[in-house]
Amino acid sequence: MLDVKPKIIEELSKILPVSYEVFEDSDTSVPCITYIEYMNKDNKTGDTIGYSNIGYTITVWTNSLKDQADYSKLVDKAMRDIGFKRVSSNEMVENNLFRKILDYEGLGFEIY
């Protein structure tokens, strides 16, 4: 199974602090980024190489709509730069906490 979490964390950490989605709580400082993998499945496999479909939800948490837009653009560029494409985008606001929820998918290659 292909693990691209370290690369995603490395790149997103250049923008804001990053944590795994389920560890975010009321004590987490904002702005920040959370991530969670939603797909990691074989696409094509052979004896020595394989391709995997990989999917991540990246959430940008901010206190303002402007910051949400600014940081989301940076996240989008970082994810594209490492080979992912955005397949979904959604916004949520609750108690003056702005969230941009971005889904990304990519095709990974590995040698066994």
Coordinates of N, CA and C in Angstrom, one line a residue:
M1 N 0.8 -1.2 0.0 CA 0.0 0.0 0.0 C 0.9 1.2 0.0
L2 N 0.5 2.2 -0.8 CA 1.3 3.4 -1.0 C 1.0 4.4 0.1
D3 N 2.0 4.9 0.8 CA 1.8 5.9 1.9 C 2.4 7.3 1.4
V4 N 1.5 8.2 1.1 CA 2.0 9.5 0.7 C 1.7 10.6 1.8
K5 N 1.3 10.2 3.0 CA 1.0 11.1 4.0 C 2.2 12.0 4.4
P6 N 3.4 11.4 4.5 CA 4.6 12.2 4.8 C 4.8 13.4 3.9
K7 N 4.6 13.1 2.6 CA 4.8 14.2 1.6 C 3.8 15.2 1.7
I8 N 2.5 14.8 1.9 CA 1.4 15.8 2.0 C 1.6 16.7 3.2
I9 N 2.0 16.0 4.4 CA 2.2 16.8 5.6 C 3.4 17.8 5.4
E10 N 4.5 17.3 4.8 CA 5.6 18.1 4.5 C 5.3 19.4 3.7
E11 N 4.5 19.2 2.7 CA 4.2 20.4 1.8 C 3.1 21.3 2.5
L12 N 2.1 20.7 3.1 CA 1.1 21.6 3.7 C 1.6 22.3 5.0
S13 N 2.6 21.7 5.6 CA 3.2 22.4 6.8 C 4.0 23.6 6.5
K14 N 4.3 23.8 5.2 CA 4.9 25.1 4.7 C 3.9 26.2 4.7
I15 N 2.6 25.9 4.8 CA 1.5 26.9 4.7 C 1.0 27.2 6.1
L16 N 0.6 26.2 6.9 CA 0.0 26.3 8.2 C 0.4 25.1 9.0
P17 N 0.1 25.1 10.3 CA 0.3 23.9 11.1 C -0.7 22.8 10.6
V18 N -0.3 21.6 10.6 CA -1.1 20.5 10.0 C -1.3 19.4 11.1
S19 N -2.5 18.9 11.2 CA -2.8 17.7 12.0 C -3.8 16.8 11.4
Y20 N -3.8 15.6 11.9 CA -4.8 14.6 11.4 C -6.2 15.0 11.8
E21 N -7.2 14.8 11.0 CA -8.5 15.3 11.1 C -9.1 15.0 12.5
V22 N -9.0 13.8 13.0 CA -9.7 13.4 14.2 C -9.0 14.0 15.4
F23 N -7.8 14.6 15.3 CA -7.2 15.1 16.5 C -7.5 16.6 16.7
E24 N -8.3 17.2 15.7 CA -8.7 18.6 15.8 C -9.8 18.7 16.9
D25 N -9.6 19.7 17.8 CA -10.7 19.9 18.8 C -10.7 21.4 19.2
S26 N -11.4 21.8 20.2 CA -11.5 23.2 20.5 C -10.2 23.8 21.0
D27 N -9.2 23.0 21.4 CA -7.9 23.5 21.8 C -7.0 23.7 20.6
T28 N -7.3 23.3 19.4 CA -6.5 23.4 18.3 C -6.5 24.9 17.8
S29 N -5.3 25.5 17.7 CA -5.2 26.9 17.3 C -5.5 27.0 15.8
V30 N -6.2 28.1 15.5 CA -6.7 28.4 14.1 C -6.0 29.7 13.7
P31 N -5.5 29.8 12.5 CA -5.7 28.9 11.3 C -4.8 27.7 11.4
C32 N -5.4 26.6 10.7 CA -4.6 25.4 10.6 C -5.2 24.6 9.5
I33 N -4.6 23.4 9.2 CA -5.0 22.5 8.2 C -5.1 21.1 8.8
T34 N -6.2 20.4 8.4 CA -6.3 19.0 8.8 C -6.4 18.2 7.6
Y35 N -6.1 16.9 7.7 CA -6.2 16.0 6.6 C -6.7 14.6 7.0
I36 N -7.3 13.9 6.1 CA -7.6 12.5 6.3 C -7.7 11.8 5.0
E37 N -7.2 10.6 5.0 CA -7.2 9.8 3.7 C -8.6 9.1 3.6
Y38 N -9.2 9.2 2.4 CA -10.5 8.6 2.2 C -10.5 7.5 1.2
M39 N -9.3 7.4 0.5 CA -9.2 6.3 -0.5 C -7.7 5.9 -0.7
N40 N -7.5 4.6 -0.8 CA -6.2 4.1 -1.1 C -6.4 2.7 -1.6
K41 N -6.6 2.6 -2.9 CA -7.0 1.3 -3.5 C -6.1 1.0 -4.7
D42 N -5.9 -0.3 -4.9 CA -5.1 -0.7 -6.1 C -5.9 -0.3 -7.4
N43 N -5.1 0.2 -8.4 CA -5.7 0.4 -9.7 C -5.2 -0.7 -10.6
K44 N -3.9 -0.8 -10.8 CA -3.3 -1.9 -11.6 C -2.1 -2.4 -10.8
T45 N -2.0 -3.7 -10.8 CA -0.9 -4.3 -10.1 C -0.2 -5.4 -10.9
G46 N 1.0 -5.5 -10.7 CA 1.8 -6.6 -11.4 C 2.7 -7.3 -10.3
D47 N 3.7 -8.0 -10.8 CA 4.6 -8.7 -9.9 C 5.6 -7.7 -9.2
T48 N 5.9 -6.7 -10.0 CA 7.0 -5.8 -9.4 C 6.6 -4.3 -9.4
I49 N 5.5 -3.9 -10.0 CA 5.0 -2.5 -9.9 C 3.5 -2.5 -9.7
G50 N 3.1 -1.3 -9.3 CA 1.6 -1.1 -9.1 C 1.2 0.3 -9.2
Y51 N 0.0 0.6 -9.4 CA -0.6 1.9 -9.4 C -1.7 1.9 -8.4
S52 N -1.9 3.0 -7.7 CA -2.9 3.1 -6.7 C -3.7 4.4 -6.8
N53 N -5.0 4.4 -6.7 CA -5.8 5.6 -6.6 C -5.8 6.1 -5.1
I54 N -5.4 7.3 -4.9 CA -5.2 7.9 -3.6 C -6.2 9.1 -3.5
G55 N -6.9 9.2 -2.3 CA -7.8 10.3 -2.1 C -7.6 10.9 -0.7
Y56 N -7.6 12.2 -0.6 CA -7.4 12.9 0.7 C -8.4 14.0 0.8
T57 N -9.0 14.2 2.0 CA -9.7 15.4 2.3 C -8.8 16.3 3.1
I58 N -8.7 17.5 2.6 CA -7.8 18.5 3.3 C -8.8 19.7 3.7
T59 N -8.8 20.0 5.0 CA -9.7 21.1 5.5 C -8.8 22.3 5.9
V60 N -9.2 23.4 5.5 CA -8.5 24.7 5.9 C -9.4 25.3 6.9
W61 N -8.9 25.6 8.1 CA -9.7 26.2 9.2 C -9.2 27.6 9.5
T62 N -10.1 28.6 9.4 CA -9.7 30.0 9.6 C -10.8 30.7 10.4
N63 N -10.5 31.9 10.8 CA -11.4 32.8 11.5 C -12.0 33.9 10.6
S64 N -11.6 33.9 9.3 CA -12.2 34.8 8.4 C -12.3 34.2 7.0
L65 N -13.3 34.8 6.3 CA -13.5 34.3 4.9 C -12.3 34.6 4.0
K66 N -11.7 35.8 4.2 CA -10.6 36.2 3.4 C -9.4 35.2 3.6
D67 N -9.1 34.9 4.9 CA -8.0 33.9 5.2 C -8.3 32.6 4.6
Q68 N -9.6 32.2 4.7 CA -10.0 30.9 4.1 C -9.7 30.8 2.6
A69 N -10.0 31.9 1.9 CA -9.8 31.9 0.5 C -8.3 31.9 0.2
D70 N -7.5 32.7 0.9 CA -6.1 32.9 0.7 C -5.3 31.5 1.0
Y71 N -5.6 30.9 2.1 CA -4.9 29.7 2.4 C -5.4 28.5 1.6
S72 N -6.6 28.5 1.2 CA -7.1 27.5 0.3 C -6.4 27.5 -1.1
K73 N -6.1 28.7 -1.6 CA -5.4 28.8 -2.8 C -4.0 28.2 -2.7
L74 N -3.4 28.4 -1.6 CA -2.0 27.9 -1.3 C -2.1 26.4 -1.2
V75 N -3.1 25.8 -0.5 CA -3.2 24.4 -0.4 C -3.4 23.8 -1.8
D76 N -4.3 24.4 -2.5 CA -4.6 23.9 -3.9 C -3.4 23.8 -4.7
K77 N -2.5 24.8 -4.7 CA -1.3 24.8 -5.5 C -0.3 23.7 -4.9
A78 N -0.2 23.6 -3.6 CA 0.7 22.6 -3.1 C 0.3 21.2 -3.4
M79 N -1.0 20.9 -3.4 CA -1.5 19.6 -3.7 C -1.3 19.3 -5.2
R80 N -1.6 20.3 -6.1 CA -1.3 20.1 -7.5 C 0.1 19.8 -7.8
D81 N 1.0 20.6 -7.1 CA 2.4 20.4 -7.3 C 2.9 19.0 -7.0
I82 N 2.2 18.3 -6.1 CA 2.7 16.9 -5.8 C 1.8 15.9 -6.4
G83 N 1.1 16.3 -7.4 CA 0.4 15.4 -8.3 C -1.0 15.1 -8.1
F84 N -1.7 15.8 -7.2 CA -3.1 15.6 -6.9 C -4.0 16.6 -7.7
K85 N -5.2 16.2 -8.0 CA -6.2 17.1 -8.6 C -7.4 17.3 -7.6
R86 N -7.9 18.5 -7.6 CA -9.1 18.7 -6.7 C -10.3 18.2 -7.4
V87 N -11.1 17.4 -6.7 CA -12.3 16.8 -7.2 C -13.5 17.3 -6.5
S88 N -13.4 18.0 -5.4 CA -14.5 18.6 -4.7 C -14.1 19.7 -3.8
S89 N -15.0 20.6 -3.6 CA -14.8 21.7 -2.7 C -16.1 22.1 -2.0
N90 N -16.0 22.4 -0.7 CA -17.2 22.8 0.0 C -16.8 23.8 1.1
E91 N -17.7 24.6 1.5 CA -17.5 25.5 2.6 C -18.5 25.3 3.7
M92 N -18.0 25.5 5.0 CA -18.9 25.5 6.1 C -18.5 26.6 7.1
V93 N -19.5 27.1 7.8 CA -19.2 28.2 8.8 C -20.1 27.8 10.0
E94 N -19.4 27.8 11.1 CA -20.1 27.5 12.4 C -19.4 28.2 13.5
N95 N -20.1 29.0 14.3 CA -19.6 29.8 15.4 C -18.4 30.6 15.0
N96 N -18.5 31.3 13.8 CA -17.4 32.1 13.3 C -16.1 31.4 13.0
L97 N -16.2 30.1 12.7 CA -15.1 29.3 12.3 C -15.4 28.8 10.9
F98 N -14.5 29.3 10.0 CA -14.7 29.0 8.6 C -13.9 27.8 8.2
R99 N -14.5 26.9 7.4 CA -13.8 25.7 6.9 C -14.0 25.6 5.4
K100 N -12.9 25.3 4.7 CA -12.9 25.0 3.3 C -12.5 23.6 3.2
I101 N -13.4 22.7 2.7 CA -13.2 21.3 2.7 C -12.9 20.9 1.3
L102 N -11.6 20.4 1.0 CA -11.1 20.2 -0.3 C -10.8 18.7 -0.5
D103 N -11.4 18.0 -1.5 CA -11.1 16.6 -1.7 C -10.1 16.6 -2.9
Y104 N -9.1 15.7 -2.8 CA -8.1 15.6 -3.8 C -7.9 14.1 -4.1
E105 N -7.6 13.8 -5.4 CA -7.3 12.5 -5.8 C -6.1 12.5 -6.7
G106 N -5.3 11.4 -6.6 CA -4.2 11.2 -7.5 C -3.9 9.8 -7.8
L107 N -3.0 9.5 -8.7 CA -2.6 8.2 -9.1 C -1.2 8.0 -8.6
G108 N -0.9 7.0 -7.8 CA 0.4 6.8 -7.2 C 1.0 5.6 -7.9
F109 N 2.3 5.6 -8.0 CA 3.1 4.5 -8.5 C 4.1 4.0 -7.5
E110 N 4.2 2.6 -7.4 CA 5.2 2.1 -6.5 C 5.8 0.8 -7.1
I111 N 7.1 0.6 -6.7 CA 7.8 -0.6 -7.1 C 7.8 -1.5 -5.9
Y112 N 7.4 -2.7 -6.1 CA 7.4 -3.7 -5.0 C 8.7 -4.3 -4.7

